[in-house]
XYZ file of C-alpha atoms in Angstrom:
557
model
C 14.291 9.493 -1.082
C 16.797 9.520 1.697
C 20.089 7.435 1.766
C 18.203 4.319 3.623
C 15.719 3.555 1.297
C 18.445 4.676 -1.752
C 21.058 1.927 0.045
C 17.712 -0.512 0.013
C 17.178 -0.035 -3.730
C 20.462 -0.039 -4.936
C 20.848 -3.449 -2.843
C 17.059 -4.769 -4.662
C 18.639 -4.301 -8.114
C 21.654 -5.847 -7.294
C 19.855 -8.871 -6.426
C 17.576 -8.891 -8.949
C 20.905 -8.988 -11.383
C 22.678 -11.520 -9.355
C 19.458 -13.580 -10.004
C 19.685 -12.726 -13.873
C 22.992 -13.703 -13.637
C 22.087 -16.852 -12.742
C 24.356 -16.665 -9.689
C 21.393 -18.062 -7.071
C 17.928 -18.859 -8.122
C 15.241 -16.745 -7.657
C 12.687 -16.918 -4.953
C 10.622 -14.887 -2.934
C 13.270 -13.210 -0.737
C 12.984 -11.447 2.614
C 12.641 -7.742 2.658
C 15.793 -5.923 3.326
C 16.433 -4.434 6.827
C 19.047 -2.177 7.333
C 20.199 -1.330 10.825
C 23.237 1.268 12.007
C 26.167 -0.622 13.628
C 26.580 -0.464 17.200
C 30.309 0.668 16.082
C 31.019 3.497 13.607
C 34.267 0.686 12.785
C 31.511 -1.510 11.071
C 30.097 1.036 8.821
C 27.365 3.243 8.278
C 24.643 0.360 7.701
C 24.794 -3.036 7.877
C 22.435 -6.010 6.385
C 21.937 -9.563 7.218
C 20.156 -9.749 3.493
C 22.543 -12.245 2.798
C 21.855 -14.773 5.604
C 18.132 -14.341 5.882
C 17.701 -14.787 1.577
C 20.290 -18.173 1.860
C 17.842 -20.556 2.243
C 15.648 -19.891 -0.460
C 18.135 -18.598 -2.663
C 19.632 -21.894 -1.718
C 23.509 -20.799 -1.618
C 25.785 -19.905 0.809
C 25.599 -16.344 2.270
C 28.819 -15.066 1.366
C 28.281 -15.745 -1.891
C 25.280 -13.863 -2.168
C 26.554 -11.242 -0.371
C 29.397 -11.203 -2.742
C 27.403 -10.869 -5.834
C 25.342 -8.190 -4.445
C 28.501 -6.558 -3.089
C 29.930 -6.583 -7.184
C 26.639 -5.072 -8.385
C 25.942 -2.488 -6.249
C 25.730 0.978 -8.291
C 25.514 4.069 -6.037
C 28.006 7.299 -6.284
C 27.386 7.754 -2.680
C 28.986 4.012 -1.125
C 32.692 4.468 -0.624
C 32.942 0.628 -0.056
C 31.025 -2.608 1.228
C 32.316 -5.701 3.036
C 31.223 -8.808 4.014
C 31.656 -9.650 7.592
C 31.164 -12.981 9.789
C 28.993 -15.386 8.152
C 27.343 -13.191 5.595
C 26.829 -9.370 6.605
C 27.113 -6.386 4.653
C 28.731 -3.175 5.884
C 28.251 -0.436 3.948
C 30.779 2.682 4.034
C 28.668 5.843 2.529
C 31.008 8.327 1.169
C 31.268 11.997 3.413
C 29.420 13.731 1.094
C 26.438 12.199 1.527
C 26.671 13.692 5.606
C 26.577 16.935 4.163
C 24.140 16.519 2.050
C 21.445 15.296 4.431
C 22.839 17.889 6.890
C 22.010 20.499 3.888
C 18.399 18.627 3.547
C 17.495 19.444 7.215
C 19.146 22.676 7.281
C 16.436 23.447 4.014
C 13.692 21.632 6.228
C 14.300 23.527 9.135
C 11.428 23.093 11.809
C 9.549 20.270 9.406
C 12.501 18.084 9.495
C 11.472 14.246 9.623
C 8.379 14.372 8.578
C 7.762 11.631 5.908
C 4.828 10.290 3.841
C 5.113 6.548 5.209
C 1.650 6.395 6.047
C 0.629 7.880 2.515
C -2.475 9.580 4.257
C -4.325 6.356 5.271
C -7.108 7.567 7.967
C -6.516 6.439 11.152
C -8.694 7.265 14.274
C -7.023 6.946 17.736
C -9.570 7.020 20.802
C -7.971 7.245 23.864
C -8.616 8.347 27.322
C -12.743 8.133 27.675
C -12.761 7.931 30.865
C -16.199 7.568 33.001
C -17.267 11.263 33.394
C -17.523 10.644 37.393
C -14.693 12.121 38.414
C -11.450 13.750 38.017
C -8.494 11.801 36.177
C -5.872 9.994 38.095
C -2.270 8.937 37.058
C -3.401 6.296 35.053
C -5.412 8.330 32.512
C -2.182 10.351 31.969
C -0.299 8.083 30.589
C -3.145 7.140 28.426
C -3.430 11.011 27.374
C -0.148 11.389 27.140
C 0.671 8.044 25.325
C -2.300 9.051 23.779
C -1.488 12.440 21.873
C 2.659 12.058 21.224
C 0.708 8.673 19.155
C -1.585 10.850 17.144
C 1.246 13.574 16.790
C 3.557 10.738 15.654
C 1.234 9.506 13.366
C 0.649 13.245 11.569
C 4.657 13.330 11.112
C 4.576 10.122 9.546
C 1.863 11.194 6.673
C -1.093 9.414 8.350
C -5.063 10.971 8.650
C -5.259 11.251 11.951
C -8.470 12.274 14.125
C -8.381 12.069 18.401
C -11.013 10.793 19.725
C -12.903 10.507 23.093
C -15.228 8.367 23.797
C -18.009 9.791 26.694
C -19.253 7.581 28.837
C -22.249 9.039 29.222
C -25.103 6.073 29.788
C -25.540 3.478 31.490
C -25.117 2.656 35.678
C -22.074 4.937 36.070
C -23.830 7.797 35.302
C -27.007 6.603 37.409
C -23.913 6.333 40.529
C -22.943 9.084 39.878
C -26.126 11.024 40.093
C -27.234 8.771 43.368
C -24.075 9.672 44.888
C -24.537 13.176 44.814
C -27.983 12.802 45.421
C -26.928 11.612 48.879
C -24.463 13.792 49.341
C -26.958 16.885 48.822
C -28.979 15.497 51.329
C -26.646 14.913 54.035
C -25.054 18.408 53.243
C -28.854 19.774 54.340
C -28.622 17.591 57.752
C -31.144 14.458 55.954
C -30.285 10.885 57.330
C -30.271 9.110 54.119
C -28.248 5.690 53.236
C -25.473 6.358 50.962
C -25.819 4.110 47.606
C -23.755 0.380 47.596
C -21.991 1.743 44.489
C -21.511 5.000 45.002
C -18.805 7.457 44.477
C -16.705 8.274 47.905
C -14.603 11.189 46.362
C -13.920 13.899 48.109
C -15.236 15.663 44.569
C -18.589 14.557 44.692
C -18.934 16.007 48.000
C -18.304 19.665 46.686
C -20.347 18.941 43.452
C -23.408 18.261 46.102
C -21.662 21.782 47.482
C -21.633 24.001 44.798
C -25.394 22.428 43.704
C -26.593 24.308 47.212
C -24.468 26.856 46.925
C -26.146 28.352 43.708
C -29.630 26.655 44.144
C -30.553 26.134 47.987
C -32.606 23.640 48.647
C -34.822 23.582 46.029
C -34.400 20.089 44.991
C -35.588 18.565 48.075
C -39.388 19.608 46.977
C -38.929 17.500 44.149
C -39.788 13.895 43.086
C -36.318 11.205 43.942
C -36.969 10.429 40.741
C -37.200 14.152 39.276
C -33.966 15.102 42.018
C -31.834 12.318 40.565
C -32.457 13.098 36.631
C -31.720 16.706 37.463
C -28.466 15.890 39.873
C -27.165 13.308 36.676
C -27.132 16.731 34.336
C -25.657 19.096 36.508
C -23.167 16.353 37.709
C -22.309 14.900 34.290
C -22.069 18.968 32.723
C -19.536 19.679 35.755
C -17.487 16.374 35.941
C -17.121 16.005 32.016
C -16.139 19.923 31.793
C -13.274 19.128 34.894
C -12.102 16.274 32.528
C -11.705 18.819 29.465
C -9.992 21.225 31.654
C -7.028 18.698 33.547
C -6.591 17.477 29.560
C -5.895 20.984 28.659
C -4.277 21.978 31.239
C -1.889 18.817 29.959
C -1.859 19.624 26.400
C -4.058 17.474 25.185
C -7.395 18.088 22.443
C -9.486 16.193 20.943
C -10.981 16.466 17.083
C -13.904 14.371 18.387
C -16.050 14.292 21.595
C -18.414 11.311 20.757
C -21.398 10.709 23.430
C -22.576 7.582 24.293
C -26.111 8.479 24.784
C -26.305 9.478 21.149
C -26.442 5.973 20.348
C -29.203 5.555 22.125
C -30.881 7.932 21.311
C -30.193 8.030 17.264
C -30.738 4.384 18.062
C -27.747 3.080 16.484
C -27.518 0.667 19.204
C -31.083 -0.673 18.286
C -30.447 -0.990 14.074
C -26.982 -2.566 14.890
C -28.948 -5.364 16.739
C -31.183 -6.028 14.238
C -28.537 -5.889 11.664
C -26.508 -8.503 13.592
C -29.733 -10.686 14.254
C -30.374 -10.355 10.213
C -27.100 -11.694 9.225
C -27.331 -14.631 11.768
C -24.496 -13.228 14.237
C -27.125 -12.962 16.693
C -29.870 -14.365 18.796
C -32.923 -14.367 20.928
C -32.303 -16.945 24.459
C -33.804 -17.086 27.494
C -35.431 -13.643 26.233
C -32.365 -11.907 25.966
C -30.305 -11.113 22.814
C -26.933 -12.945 22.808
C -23.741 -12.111 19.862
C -22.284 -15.211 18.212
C -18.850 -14.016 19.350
C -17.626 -17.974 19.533
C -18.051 -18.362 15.835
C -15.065 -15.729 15.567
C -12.702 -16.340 18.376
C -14.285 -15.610 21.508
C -14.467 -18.305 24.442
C -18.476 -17.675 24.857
C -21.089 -16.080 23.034
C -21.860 -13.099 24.868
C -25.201 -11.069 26.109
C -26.011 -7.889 24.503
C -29.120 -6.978 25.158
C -30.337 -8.483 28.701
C -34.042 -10.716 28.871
C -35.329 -7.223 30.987
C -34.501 -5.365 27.821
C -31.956 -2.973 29.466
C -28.342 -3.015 26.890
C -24.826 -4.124 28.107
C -21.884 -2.112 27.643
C -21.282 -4.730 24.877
C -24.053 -3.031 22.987
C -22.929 0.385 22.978
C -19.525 -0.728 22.503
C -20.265 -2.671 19.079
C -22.666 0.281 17.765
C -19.889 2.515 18.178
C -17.502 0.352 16.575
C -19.726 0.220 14.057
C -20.163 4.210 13.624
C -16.132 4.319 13.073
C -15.831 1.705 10.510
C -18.939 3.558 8.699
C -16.924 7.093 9.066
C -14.392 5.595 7.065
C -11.341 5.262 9.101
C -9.139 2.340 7.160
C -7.293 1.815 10.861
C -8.784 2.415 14.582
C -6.511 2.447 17.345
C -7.954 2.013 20.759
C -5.975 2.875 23.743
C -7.729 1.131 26.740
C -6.139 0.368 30.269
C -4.494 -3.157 31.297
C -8.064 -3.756 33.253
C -9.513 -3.785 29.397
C -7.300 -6.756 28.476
C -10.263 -9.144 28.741
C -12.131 -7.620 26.385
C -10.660 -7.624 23.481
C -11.600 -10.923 21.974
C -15.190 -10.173 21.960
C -14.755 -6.945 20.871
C -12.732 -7.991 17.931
C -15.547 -10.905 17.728
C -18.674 -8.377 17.159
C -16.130 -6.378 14.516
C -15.949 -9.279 12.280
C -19.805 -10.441 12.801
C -20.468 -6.597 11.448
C -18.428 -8.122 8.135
C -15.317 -5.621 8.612
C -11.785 -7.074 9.148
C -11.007 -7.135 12.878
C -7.101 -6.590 12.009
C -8.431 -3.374 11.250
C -8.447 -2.597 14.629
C -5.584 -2.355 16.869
C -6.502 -2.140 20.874
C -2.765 -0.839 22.544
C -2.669 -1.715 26.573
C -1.435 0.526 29.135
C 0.027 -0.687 32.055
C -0.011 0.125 35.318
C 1.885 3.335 36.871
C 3.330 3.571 40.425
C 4.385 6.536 41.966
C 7.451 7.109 43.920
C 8.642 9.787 46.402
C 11.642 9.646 48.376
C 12.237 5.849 47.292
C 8.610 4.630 48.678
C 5.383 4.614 46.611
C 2.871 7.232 46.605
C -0.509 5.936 46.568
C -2.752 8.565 47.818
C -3.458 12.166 47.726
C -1.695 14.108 50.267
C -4.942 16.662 49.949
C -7.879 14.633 49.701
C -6.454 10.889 50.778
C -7.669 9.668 47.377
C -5.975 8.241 44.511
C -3.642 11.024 43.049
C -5.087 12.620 40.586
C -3.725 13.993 37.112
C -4.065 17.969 38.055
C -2.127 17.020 41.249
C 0.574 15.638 39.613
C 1.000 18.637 37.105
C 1.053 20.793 39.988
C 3.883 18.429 41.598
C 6.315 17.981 38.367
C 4.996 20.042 35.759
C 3.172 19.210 32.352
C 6.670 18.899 30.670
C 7.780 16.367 32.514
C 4.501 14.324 33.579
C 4.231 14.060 29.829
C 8.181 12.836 28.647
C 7.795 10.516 31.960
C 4.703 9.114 31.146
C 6.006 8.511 26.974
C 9.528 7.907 27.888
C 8.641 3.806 28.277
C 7.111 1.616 26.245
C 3.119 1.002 27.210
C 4.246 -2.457 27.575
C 6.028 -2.191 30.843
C 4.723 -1.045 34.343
C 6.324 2.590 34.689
C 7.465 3.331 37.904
C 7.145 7.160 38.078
C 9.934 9.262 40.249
C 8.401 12.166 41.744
C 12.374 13.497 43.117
C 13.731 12.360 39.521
C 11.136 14.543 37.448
C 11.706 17.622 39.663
C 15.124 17.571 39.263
C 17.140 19.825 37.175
C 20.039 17.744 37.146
C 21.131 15.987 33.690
C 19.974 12.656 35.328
C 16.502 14.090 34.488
C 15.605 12.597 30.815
C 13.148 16.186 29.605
C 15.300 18.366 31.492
C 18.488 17.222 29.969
C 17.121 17.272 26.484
C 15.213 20.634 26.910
C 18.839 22.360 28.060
C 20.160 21.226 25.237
C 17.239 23.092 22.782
C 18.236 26.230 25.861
C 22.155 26.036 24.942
C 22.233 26.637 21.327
C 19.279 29.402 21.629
C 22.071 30.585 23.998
C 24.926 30.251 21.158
C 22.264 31.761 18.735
C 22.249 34.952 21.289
C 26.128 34.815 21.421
C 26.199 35.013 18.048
C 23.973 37.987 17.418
C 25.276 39.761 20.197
C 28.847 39.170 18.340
C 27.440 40.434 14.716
C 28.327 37.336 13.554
C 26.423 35.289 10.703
C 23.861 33.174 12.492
C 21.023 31.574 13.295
C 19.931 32.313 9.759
C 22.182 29.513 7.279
C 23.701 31.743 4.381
C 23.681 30.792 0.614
C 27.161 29.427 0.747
C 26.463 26.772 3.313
C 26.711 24.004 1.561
C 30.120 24.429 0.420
C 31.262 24.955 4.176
C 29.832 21.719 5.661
C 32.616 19.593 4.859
C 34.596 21.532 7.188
C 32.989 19.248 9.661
C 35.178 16.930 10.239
C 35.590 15.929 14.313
C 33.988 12.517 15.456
C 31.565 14.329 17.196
C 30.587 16.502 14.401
C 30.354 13.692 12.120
C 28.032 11.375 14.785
C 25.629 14.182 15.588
C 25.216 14.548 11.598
C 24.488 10.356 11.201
C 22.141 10.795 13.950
C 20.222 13.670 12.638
C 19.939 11.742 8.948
C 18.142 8.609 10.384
C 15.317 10.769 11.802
C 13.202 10.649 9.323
C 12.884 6.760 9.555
C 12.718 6.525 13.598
C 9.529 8.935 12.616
C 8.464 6.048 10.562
C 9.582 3.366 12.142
C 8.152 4.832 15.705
C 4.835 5.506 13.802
C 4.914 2.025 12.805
C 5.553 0.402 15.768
C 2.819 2.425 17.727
C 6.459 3.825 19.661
C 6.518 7.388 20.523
C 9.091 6.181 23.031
C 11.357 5.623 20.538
C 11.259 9.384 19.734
C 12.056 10.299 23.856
C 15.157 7.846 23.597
C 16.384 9.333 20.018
C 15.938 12.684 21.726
C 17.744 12.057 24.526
C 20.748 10.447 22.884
C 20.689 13.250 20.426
C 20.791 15.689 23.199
C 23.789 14.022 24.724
C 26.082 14.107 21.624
C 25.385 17.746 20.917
C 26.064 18.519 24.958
C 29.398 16.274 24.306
C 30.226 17.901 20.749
C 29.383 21.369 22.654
C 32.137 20.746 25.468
C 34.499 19.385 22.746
C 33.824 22.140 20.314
C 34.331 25.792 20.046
C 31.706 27.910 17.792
C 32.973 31.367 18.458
C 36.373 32.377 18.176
C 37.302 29.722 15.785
C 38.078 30.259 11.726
C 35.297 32.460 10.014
C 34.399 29.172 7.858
C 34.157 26.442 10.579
C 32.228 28.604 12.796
C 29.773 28.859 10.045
C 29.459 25.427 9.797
C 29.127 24.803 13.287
C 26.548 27.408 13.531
C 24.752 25.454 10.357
C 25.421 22.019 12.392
C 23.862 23.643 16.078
C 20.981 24.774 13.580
C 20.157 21.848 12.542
C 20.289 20.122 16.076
C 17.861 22.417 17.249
C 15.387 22.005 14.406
C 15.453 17.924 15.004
C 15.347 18.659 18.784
C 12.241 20.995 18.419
C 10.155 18.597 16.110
C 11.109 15.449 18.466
C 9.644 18.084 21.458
C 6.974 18.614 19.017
C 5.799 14.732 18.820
C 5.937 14.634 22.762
C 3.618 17.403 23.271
C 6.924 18.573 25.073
C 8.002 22.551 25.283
C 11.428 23.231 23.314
C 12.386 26.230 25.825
C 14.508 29.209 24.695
C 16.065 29.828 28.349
C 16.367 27.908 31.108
């Protein structure tokens, strides 16, 4: 247990013994939040316990906050004190600082990881973007957002499996293969009419290329009919494989590659119908078969199998649903882009027509990303005069920072993406600064072998030498290292990994400030020792917050 949720307990029994004591009357009190002060002057933690728990306890604050204050039990507080209208500050004694800096030097690489999701199995589909073409700016945040989540997740104790979602059926495909299908014919000089909705990129043209290029003209002798079902194959087989190779190439896998058409043709999306029509959530009108989504939240009842027999998306959509609930995932996250906002409600609708619990799922919205070079946007391709696409922006910034960039802000705001600012290697870059950091002590860890000294490698006697850490900076960089363990769980919580970018980056900036305040070499056998222990450390929280990003903890730079 670390000194948090010890601090929370020892303030829960106090409580419960002021309420013995008859001192307020017992209730159903809030839960106790704990938060660090925004100045080391006002403690370690603080509480507003006190205030929140008045008006059920029905006493003043201060008073409560005074009997809890008088019952407290822990070896570890030095002192609390009420403050303002009813706070707690708690002052932890400095032996419990080296004691959690012991407990990550022991955890080395693993530190933070906690059991806060105690294993519950969680799915998190994200991404699934039409096979049609290659991925654009948008779908990296999504795969970025995407993975740090599931990574997150993991460190927090949760089940996690990633999973995409191939769009595989329906009139996308059918574009897809039309569009190419034109394409192949103009390529071997055919006047033909390219489709209404077909696909202009500059991609499908050499798709209809490389088609030629290892079969000729064969197709032509063929059937439209025949040409087309062959063209959707070798179109789908190429464009889903270029997907699978950009999200490598960004550091991103899967567990699960679920097709579409499989519910087809397994017909799942067939035996969900009737097992919606069988337990009245759905219904036969005007010949096609419509989901009572209104009788659970929607604002219409919606079509799901049309009166010429041909599906919706709807259709797949719930049968899939359906499938994850049956795999027996307690939580499903979907990560779906701001265009997706819409359709929510009758998603959520069919989920709780099935009989599940619709809180059960959790749809997260991405919104939009602009690009910026040279303070003006960047809107198209300087290669193809398309949208920019994902591989193009590797190749611009790197994976590294395409990924912190893209995770750095929450999913809730528009991120406007510097181009100049990501290339940089200047400290007012966000991954760069942080990664230098994780460079510098590997650095000091090269000084120190190079010296003979004791190092990186923390010797039996450790322990006894940490409370020769005693600067500000020493101190701070040890209180921030100790709370990681609940940003993992709080972050995982909250859905947050950008919580884990901004503890990263401040953590990086008090270990560059500590290292420009500080001398490791050179300094009394004992405190260089426990500096070396404290840089340890630093590196170990660095490299596991790197770790959640899908972010590269470098050794040089």
């Amino acid at each position: 247990m670390d000194i948090k949720q010890q601090l929370i307990t020892a303030i829960e029994q106090a409580a419960a013994k002021a309420m013995a004591d008859g001192v307020f009357t017992a209730g159903q009190l809030p839960d106790i939040a704990l938060e660090v002060p925004p100045q080391k002057d006002f403690g370690d933690y603080a509480t507003n316990f006190a205030m929140q728990s008045a008006k059920v306890a029905k006493t003043n604050p201060r008073v409560i906050a005074q009997a809890i204050i008088e019952r407290l039990k822990a070896s570890w507080l030095e002192k609390a004190v009420i403050a303002g209208p009813g706070f707690i500050n708690f002052y932890l004694k400095p032996d419990w600082l080296y004691q959690e800096l012991a407990k990550i030097l022991t955890a080395g690489d693993g530190f933070g990881r906690t059991n806060a999701g105690q294993g519950q199995r969680v799915q998190v589909e994200f991404v699934s973007a039409n096979p049609t073409g290659p991925l654009h700016v948008g779908h990296g945040r999504g795969a970025a957002f995407g993975s740090a989540l599931v990574n997150l997740l993991k460190a927090a104790g949760y089940q996690v499996e990633a999973e995409f979602y191939i769009n595989d059926a329906g009139n996308q495909i059918d574009n897809l293969a039309a569009s190419v299908n034109a394409r192949y014919l103009e390529l071997l000089g055919q006047a033909v009419e390219f489709p209404e909705d077909g696909y202009h990129g500059r991609d499908i043209i050499d798709t209809a290329q490389r088609i030629i290029n290892n079969y000729g003209d064969k197709y032509l002798a063929l059937p439209a009919a025949e040409r087309l079902a062959e063209f959707k194959e070798l179109a789908l087989g190429e464009k889903l494989a270029g997907v699978k190779e950009d999200l490598e190439q960004f550091g991103v896998t899967f567990d699960v590659w679920y097709s579409e058409r499989t519910l087809h043709q397994n017909q799942a999306v067939a035996r969900t119908c009737e097992f919606l029509q069988a337990n009245g959530n759905m219904y036969e009108k005007d010949g096609a078969l419509w989901l009572k989504s209104t009788a659970y939240g929607d604002d219409k009842d919606r079509v799901v199998i049309r009166d010429n027999g041909i599906p919706t998306y709807l259709a797949s959509d719930i049968a899939y649903h359906r499938n994850k609930f049956d795999r027996g995932f307690e939580r499903v996250i979907n990560i779906w882009g701001a265009d997706h906002h819409g359709y929510i409600s009758r998603v959520k609708a069919a989920i709780a027509a099935m009989g599940y619990n619709p809180d059960n799922l959790e749809i997260l919205i991405l919104q939009m990303v602009s690009l910026y070079q040279n303070g003006e946007p960047v809107k198209m391709s300087k290669r193809t005069g398309q949208g920019v696409t994902l591989s193009e922006l590797i190749e611009e910034v790197g994976r590294d920072a395409a990924r912190f960039f893209f995770i750095m802000r929450s999913i809730d705001s528009q991120l406007d993406f510097d181009l100049d600012l990501a290339k940089s290697n200047s400290n007012d870059n966000p991954v760069y600064y942080i990664q230098y950091a994780h460079a510098r002590i590997c650095s000091i860890f090269r000084q120190v072998a190079e010296a003979g000294a004791v190092g990186p490698a923390v010797p039996d006697n450790t322990a006894s030498l940490l409370c020769l850490l005693k600067e500000p900076v020493e101190i701070g960089l040890i209180k921030k290292m100790a709370i990681f363990p609940q940003e993992i769980a709080c972050a995982a919580r909250e859905r947050a990994p950008h919580r884990i970018a901004r503890f990263a980056h401040e953590l990086a900036g008090m270990f560059h400030t500590f290292y420009n305040q500080c001398r490791i070499m050179g300094v009394e056998p004992n405190l260089q020792l426990a500096r070396i222990a404290l840089v340890t450390a630093v590196r170990a929280t660095l490299r596991q917050s790197l770790a959640i990003l899908g972010v590269a903890a470098p050794e040089k730079m």
